[in-house]
Coordinates of N, CA and C in Angstrom, one line a residue:
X980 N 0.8 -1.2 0.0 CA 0.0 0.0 0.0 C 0.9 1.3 0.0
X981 N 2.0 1.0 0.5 CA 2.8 2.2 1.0 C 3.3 2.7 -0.9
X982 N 3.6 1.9 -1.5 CA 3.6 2.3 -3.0 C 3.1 3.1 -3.7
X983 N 1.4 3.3 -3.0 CA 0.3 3.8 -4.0 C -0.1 5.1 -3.2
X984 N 0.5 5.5 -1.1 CA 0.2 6.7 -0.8 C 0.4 7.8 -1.1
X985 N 2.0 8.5 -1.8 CA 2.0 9.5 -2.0 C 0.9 9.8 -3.0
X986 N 0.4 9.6 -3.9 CA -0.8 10.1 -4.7 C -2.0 10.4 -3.5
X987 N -2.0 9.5 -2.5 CA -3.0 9.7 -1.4 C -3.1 11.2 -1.0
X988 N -1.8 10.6 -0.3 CA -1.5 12.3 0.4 C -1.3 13.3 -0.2
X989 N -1.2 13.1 -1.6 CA -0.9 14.5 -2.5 C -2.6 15.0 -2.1
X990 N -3.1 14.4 -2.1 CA -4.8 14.9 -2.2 C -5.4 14.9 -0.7
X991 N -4.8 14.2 0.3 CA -5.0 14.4 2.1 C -4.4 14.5 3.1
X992 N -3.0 15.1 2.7 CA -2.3 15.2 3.7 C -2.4 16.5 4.6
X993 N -3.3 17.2 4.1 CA -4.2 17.8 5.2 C -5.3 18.0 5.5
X994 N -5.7 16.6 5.3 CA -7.1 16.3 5.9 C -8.0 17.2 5.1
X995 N -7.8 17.4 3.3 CA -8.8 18.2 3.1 C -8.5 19.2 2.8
X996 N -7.8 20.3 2.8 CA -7.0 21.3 2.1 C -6.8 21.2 1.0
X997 N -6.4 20.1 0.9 CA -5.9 19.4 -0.8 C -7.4 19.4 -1.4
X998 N -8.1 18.6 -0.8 CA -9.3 18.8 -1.9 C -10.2 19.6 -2.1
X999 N -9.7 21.0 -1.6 CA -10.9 21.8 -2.4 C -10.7 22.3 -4.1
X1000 N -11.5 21.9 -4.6 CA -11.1 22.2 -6.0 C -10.6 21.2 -6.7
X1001 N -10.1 19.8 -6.3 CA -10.0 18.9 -6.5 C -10.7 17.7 -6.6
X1002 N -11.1 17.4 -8.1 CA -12.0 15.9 -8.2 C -10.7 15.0 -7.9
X1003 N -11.8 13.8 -7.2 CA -10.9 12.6 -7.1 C -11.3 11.8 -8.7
X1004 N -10.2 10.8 -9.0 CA -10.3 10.0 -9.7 C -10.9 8.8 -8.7
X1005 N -11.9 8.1 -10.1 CA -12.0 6.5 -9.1 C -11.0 5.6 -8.2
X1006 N -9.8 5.8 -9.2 CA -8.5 4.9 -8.3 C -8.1 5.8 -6.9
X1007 N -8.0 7.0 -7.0 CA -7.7 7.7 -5.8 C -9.1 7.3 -4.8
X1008 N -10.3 7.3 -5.5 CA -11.1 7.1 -4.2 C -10.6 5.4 -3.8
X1009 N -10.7 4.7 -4.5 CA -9.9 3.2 -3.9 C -9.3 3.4 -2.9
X1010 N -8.1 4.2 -3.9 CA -6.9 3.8 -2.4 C -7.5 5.0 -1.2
X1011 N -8.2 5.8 -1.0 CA -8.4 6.3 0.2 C -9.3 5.5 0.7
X1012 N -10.2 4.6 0.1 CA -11.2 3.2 0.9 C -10.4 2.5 1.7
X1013 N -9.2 2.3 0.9 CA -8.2 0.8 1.2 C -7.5 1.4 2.3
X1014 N -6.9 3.0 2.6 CA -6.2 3.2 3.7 C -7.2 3.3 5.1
X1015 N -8.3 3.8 4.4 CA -9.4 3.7 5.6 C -9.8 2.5 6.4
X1016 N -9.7 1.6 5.5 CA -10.2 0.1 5.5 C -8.9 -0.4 6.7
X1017 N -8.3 0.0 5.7 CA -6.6 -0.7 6.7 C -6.3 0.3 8.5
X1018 N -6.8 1.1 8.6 CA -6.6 2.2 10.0 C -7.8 1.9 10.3
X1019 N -8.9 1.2 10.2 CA -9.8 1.4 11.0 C -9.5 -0.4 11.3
X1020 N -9.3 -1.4 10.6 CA -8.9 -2.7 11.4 C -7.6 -2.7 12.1
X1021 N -6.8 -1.6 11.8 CA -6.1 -1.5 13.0 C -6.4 -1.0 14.0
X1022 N -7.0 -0.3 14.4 CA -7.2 0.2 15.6 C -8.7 0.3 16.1
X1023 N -9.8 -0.1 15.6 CA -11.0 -0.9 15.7 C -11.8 0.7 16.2
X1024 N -11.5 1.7 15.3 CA -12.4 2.7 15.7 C -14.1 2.4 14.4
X1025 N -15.0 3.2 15.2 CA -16.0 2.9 14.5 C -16.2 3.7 13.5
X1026 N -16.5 3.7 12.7 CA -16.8 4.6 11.1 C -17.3 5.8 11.3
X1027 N -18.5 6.0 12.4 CA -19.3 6.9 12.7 C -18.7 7.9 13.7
X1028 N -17.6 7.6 14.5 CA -16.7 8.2 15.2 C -15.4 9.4 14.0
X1029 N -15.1 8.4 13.2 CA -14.7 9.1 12.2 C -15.6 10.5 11.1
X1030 N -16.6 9.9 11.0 CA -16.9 10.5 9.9 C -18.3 11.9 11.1
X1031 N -17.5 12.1 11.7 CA -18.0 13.3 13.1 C -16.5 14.3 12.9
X1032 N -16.1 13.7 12.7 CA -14.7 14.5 12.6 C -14.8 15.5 11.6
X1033 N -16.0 15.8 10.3 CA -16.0 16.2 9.4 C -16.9 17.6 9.5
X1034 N -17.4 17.4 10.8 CA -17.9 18.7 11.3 C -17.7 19.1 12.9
X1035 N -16.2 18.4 12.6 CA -15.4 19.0 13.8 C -16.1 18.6 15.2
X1036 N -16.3 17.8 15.2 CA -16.7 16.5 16.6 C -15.7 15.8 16.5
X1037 N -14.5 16.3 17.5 CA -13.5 14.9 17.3 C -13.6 14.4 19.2
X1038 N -14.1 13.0 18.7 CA -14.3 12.3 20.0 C -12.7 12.0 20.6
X1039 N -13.1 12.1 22.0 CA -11.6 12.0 22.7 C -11.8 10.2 22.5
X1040 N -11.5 9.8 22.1 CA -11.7 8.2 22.0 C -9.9 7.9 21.6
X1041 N -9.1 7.0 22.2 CA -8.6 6.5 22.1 C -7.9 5.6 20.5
X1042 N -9.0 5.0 20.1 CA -9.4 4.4 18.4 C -9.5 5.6 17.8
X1043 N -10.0 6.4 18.0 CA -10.1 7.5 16.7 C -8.7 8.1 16.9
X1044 N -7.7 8.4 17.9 CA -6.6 9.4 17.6 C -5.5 8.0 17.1
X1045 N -5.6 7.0 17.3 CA -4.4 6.3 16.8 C -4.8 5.8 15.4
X1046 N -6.4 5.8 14.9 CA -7.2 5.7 13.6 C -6.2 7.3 12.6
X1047 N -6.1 8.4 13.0 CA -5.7 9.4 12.5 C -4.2 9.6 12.4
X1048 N -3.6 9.0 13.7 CA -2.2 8.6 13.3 C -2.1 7.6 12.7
X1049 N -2.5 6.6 12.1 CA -2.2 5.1 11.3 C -2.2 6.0 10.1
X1050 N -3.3 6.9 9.7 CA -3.4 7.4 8.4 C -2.2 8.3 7.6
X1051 N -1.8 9.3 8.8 CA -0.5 10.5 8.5 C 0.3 9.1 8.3
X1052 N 0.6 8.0 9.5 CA 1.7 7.0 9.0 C 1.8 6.6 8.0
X1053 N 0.6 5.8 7.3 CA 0.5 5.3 6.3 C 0.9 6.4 4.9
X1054 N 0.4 7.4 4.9 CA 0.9 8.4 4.1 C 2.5 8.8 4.1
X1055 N 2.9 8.8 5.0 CA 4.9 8.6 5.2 C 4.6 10.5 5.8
X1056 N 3.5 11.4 6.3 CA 4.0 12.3 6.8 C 3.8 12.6 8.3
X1057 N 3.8 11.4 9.4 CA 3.9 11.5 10.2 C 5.2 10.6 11.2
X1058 N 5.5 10.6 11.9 CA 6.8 9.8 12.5 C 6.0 9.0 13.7
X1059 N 6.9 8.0 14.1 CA 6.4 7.5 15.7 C 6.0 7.8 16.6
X1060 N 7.0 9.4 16.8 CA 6.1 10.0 18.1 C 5.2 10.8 17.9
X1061 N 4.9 11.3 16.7 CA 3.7 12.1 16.5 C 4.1 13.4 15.9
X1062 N 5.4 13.4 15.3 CA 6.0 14.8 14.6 C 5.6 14.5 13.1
X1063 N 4.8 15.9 12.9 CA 4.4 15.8 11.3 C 5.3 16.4 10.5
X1064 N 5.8 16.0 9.4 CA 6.5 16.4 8.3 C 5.8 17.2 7.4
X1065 N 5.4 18.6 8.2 CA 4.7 19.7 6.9 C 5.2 20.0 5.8
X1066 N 6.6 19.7 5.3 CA 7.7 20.3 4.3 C 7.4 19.2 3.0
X1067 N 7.1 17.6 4.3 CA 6.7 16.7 2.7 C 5.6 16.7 2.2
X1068 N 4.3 17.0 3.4 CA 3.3 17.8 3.0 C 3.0 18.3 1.7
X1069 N 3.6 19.3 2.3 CA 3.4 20.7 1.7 C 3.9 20.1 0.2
X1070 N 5.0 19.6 -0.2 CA 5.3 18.8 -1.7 C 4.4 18.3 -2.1
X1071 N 3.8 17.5 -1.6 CA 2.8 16.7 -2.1 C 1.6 17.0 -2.8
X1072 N 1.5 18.2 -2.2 CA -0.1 19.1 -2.7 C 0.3 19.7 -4.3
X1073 N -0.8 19.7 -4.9 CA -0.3 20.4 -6.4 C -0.1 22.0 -5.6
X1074 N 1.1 22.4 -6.7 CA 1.1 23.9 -6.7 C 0.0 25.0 -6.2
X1075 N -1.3 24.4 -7.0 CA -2.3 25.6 -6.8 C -2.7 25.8 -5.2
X1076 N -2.6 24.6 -4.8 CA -2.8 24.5 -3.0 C -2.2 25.1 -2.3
X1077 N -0.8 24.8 -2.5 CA 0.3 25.1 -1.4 C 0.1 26.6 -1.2
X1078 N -0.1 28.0 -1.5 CA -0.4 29.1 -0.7 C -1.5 29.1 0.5
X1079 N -2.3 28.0 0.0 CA -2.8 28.2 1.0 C -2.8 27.3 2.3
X1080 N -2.3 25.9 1.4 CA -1.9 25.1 2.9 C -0.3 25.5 3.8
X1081 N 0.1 26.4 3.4 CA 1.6 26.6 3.7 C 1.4 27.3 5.4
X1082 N 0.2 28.4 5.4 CA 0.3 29.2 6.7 C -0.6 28.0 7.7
X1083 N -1.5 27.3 7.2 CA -2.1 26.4 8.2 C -1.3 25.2 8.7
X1084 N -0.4 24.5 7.9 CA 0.2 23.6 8.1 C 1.0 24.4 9.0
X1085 N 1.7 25.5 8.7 CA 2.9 26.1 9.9 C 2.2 26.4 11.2
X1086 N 0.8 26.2 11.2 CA 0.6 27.3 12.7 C -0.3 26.0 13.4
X1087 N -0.2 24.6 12.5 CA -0.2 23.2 13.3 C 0.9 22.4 13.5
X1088 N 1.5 22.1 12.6 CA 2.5 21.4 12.5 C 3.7 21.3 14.5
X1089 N 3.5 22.2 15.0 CA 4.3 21.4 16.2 C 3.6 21.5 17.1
X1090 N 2.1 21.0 17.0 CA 1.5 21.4 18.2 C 1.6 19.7 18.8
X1091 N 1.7 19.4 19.7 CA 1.9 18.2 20.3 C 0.9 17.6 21.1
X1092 N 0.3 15.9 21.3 CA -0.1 15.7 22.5 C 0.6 14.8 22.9
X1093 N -0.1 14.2 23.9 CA 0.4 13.1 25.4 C 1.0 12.1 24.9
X1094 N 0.9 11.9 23.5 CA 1.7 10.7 22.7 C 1.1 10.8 21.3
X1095 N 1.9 9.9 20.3 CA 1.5 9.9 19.1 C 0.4 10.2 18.6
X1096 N -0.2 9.1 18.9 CA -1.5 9.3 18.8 C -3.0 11.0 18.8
X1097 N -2.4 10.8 20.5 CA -2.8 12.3 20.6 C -2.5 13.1 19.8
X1098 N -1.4 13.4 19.6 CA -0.8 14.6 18.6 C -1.5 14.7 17.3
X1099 N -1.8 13.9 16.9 CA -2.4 13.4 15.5 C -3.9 14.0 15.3
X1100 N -4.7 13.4 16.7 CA -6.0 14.1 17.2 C -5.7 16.2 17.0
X1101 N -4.8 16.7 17.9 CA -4.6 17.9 17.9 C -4.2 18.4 16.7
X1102 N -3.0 17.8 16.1 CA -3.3 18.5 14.7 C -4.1 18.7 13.8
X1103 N -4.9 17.5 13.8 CA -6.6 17.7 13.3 C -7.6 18.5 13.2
X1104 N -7.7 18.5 15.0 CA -8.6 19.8 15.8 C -7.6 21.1 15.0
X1105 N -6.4 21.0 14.9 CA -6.0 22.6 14.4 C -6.3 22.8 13.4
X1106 N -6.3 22.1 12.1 CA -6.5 21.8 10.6 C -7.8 22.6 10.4
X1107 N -8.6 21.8 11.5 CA -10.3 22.3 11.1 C -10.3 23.4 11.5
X1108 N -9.8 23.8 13.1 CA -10.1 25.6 13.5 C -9.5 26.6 12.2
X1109 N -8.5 26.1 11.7 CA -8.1 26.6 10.7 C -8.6 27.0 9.3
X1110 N -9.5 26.2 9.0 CA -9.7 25.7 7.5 C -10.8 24.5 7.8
X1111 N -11.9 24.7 8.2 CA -12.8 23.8 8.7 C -14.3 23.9 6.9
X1112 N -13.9 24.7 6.1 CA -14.6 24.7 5.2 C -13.9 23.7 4.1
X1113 N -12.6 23.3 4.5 CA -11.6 22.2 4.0 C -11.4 21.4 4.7
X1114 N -11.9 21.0 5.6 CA -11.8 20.4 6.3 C -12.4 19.0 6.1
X1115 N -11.6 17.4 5.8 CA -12.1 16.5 5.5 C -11.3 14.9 6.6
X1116 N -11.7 14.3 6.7 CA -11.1 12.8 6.7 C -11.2 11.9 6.3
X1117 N -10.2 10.8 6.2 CA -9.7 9.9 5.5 C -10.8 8.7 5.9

């Protein structure tokens, strides 16, 4: 799978920034099924817990913040302990994006929690306070 994410994250590596203005192709919706498919049997969060996230309900649930770190992992822009790589990000997005994901990604990018996982949860919560009309998940 790890093969076929950077196309992923060209289109989600900020939860949605990337796609405004962007149609997905069929295959891109695949592989965002198949990463979702793959982070939600790993960490057994429930779909409906996820898909609350999309109007900024992010449940403190344990499954959902390591469901959103499996995802940045799987994408190659988040590390072990929960430091996000905005810089590979930011590459990833077509040109037309990056002005505008560049000030959001900087004013989340080191915000930290209690562990991985967490962190993953708060960058999220930042994404949306930020940009909550772009605001999507995986």
């Amino acid at each position: 799978m790890k093969t076929l994410l950077p196309l992923v994250a060209a289109l989600l590596a900020l939860c949605g920034i990337a796609s405004a203005g962007v149609e997905l192709s069929e295959d891109q919706k695949q592989l965002m099924k198949q990463l979702r498919t793959a982070c939600m049997a790993e960490t057994g969060v429930d779909e409906a817990t996820i898909d609350a996230c999309k109007s900024g309900q992010f449940a403190d649930d344990p499954k959902l913040k390591c469901y959103l770190k499996c995802t940045y992992q799987q994408m190659t822009v988040m590390d072990d302990d929960g430091a996000v790589d905005a810089d590979m990000m930011l590459s990833m997005l077509p040109e037309s994006i990056q002005p505008k994901a560049e000030p959001i990604l900087n004013a989340c990018k080191d915000l930290r929690g209690a562990d991985a996982c967490d962190s993953a949860l708060v960058f999220n919560k930042c994404l949306y306070e930020k940009a909550p009309e772009y605001y999507m998940v995986v």
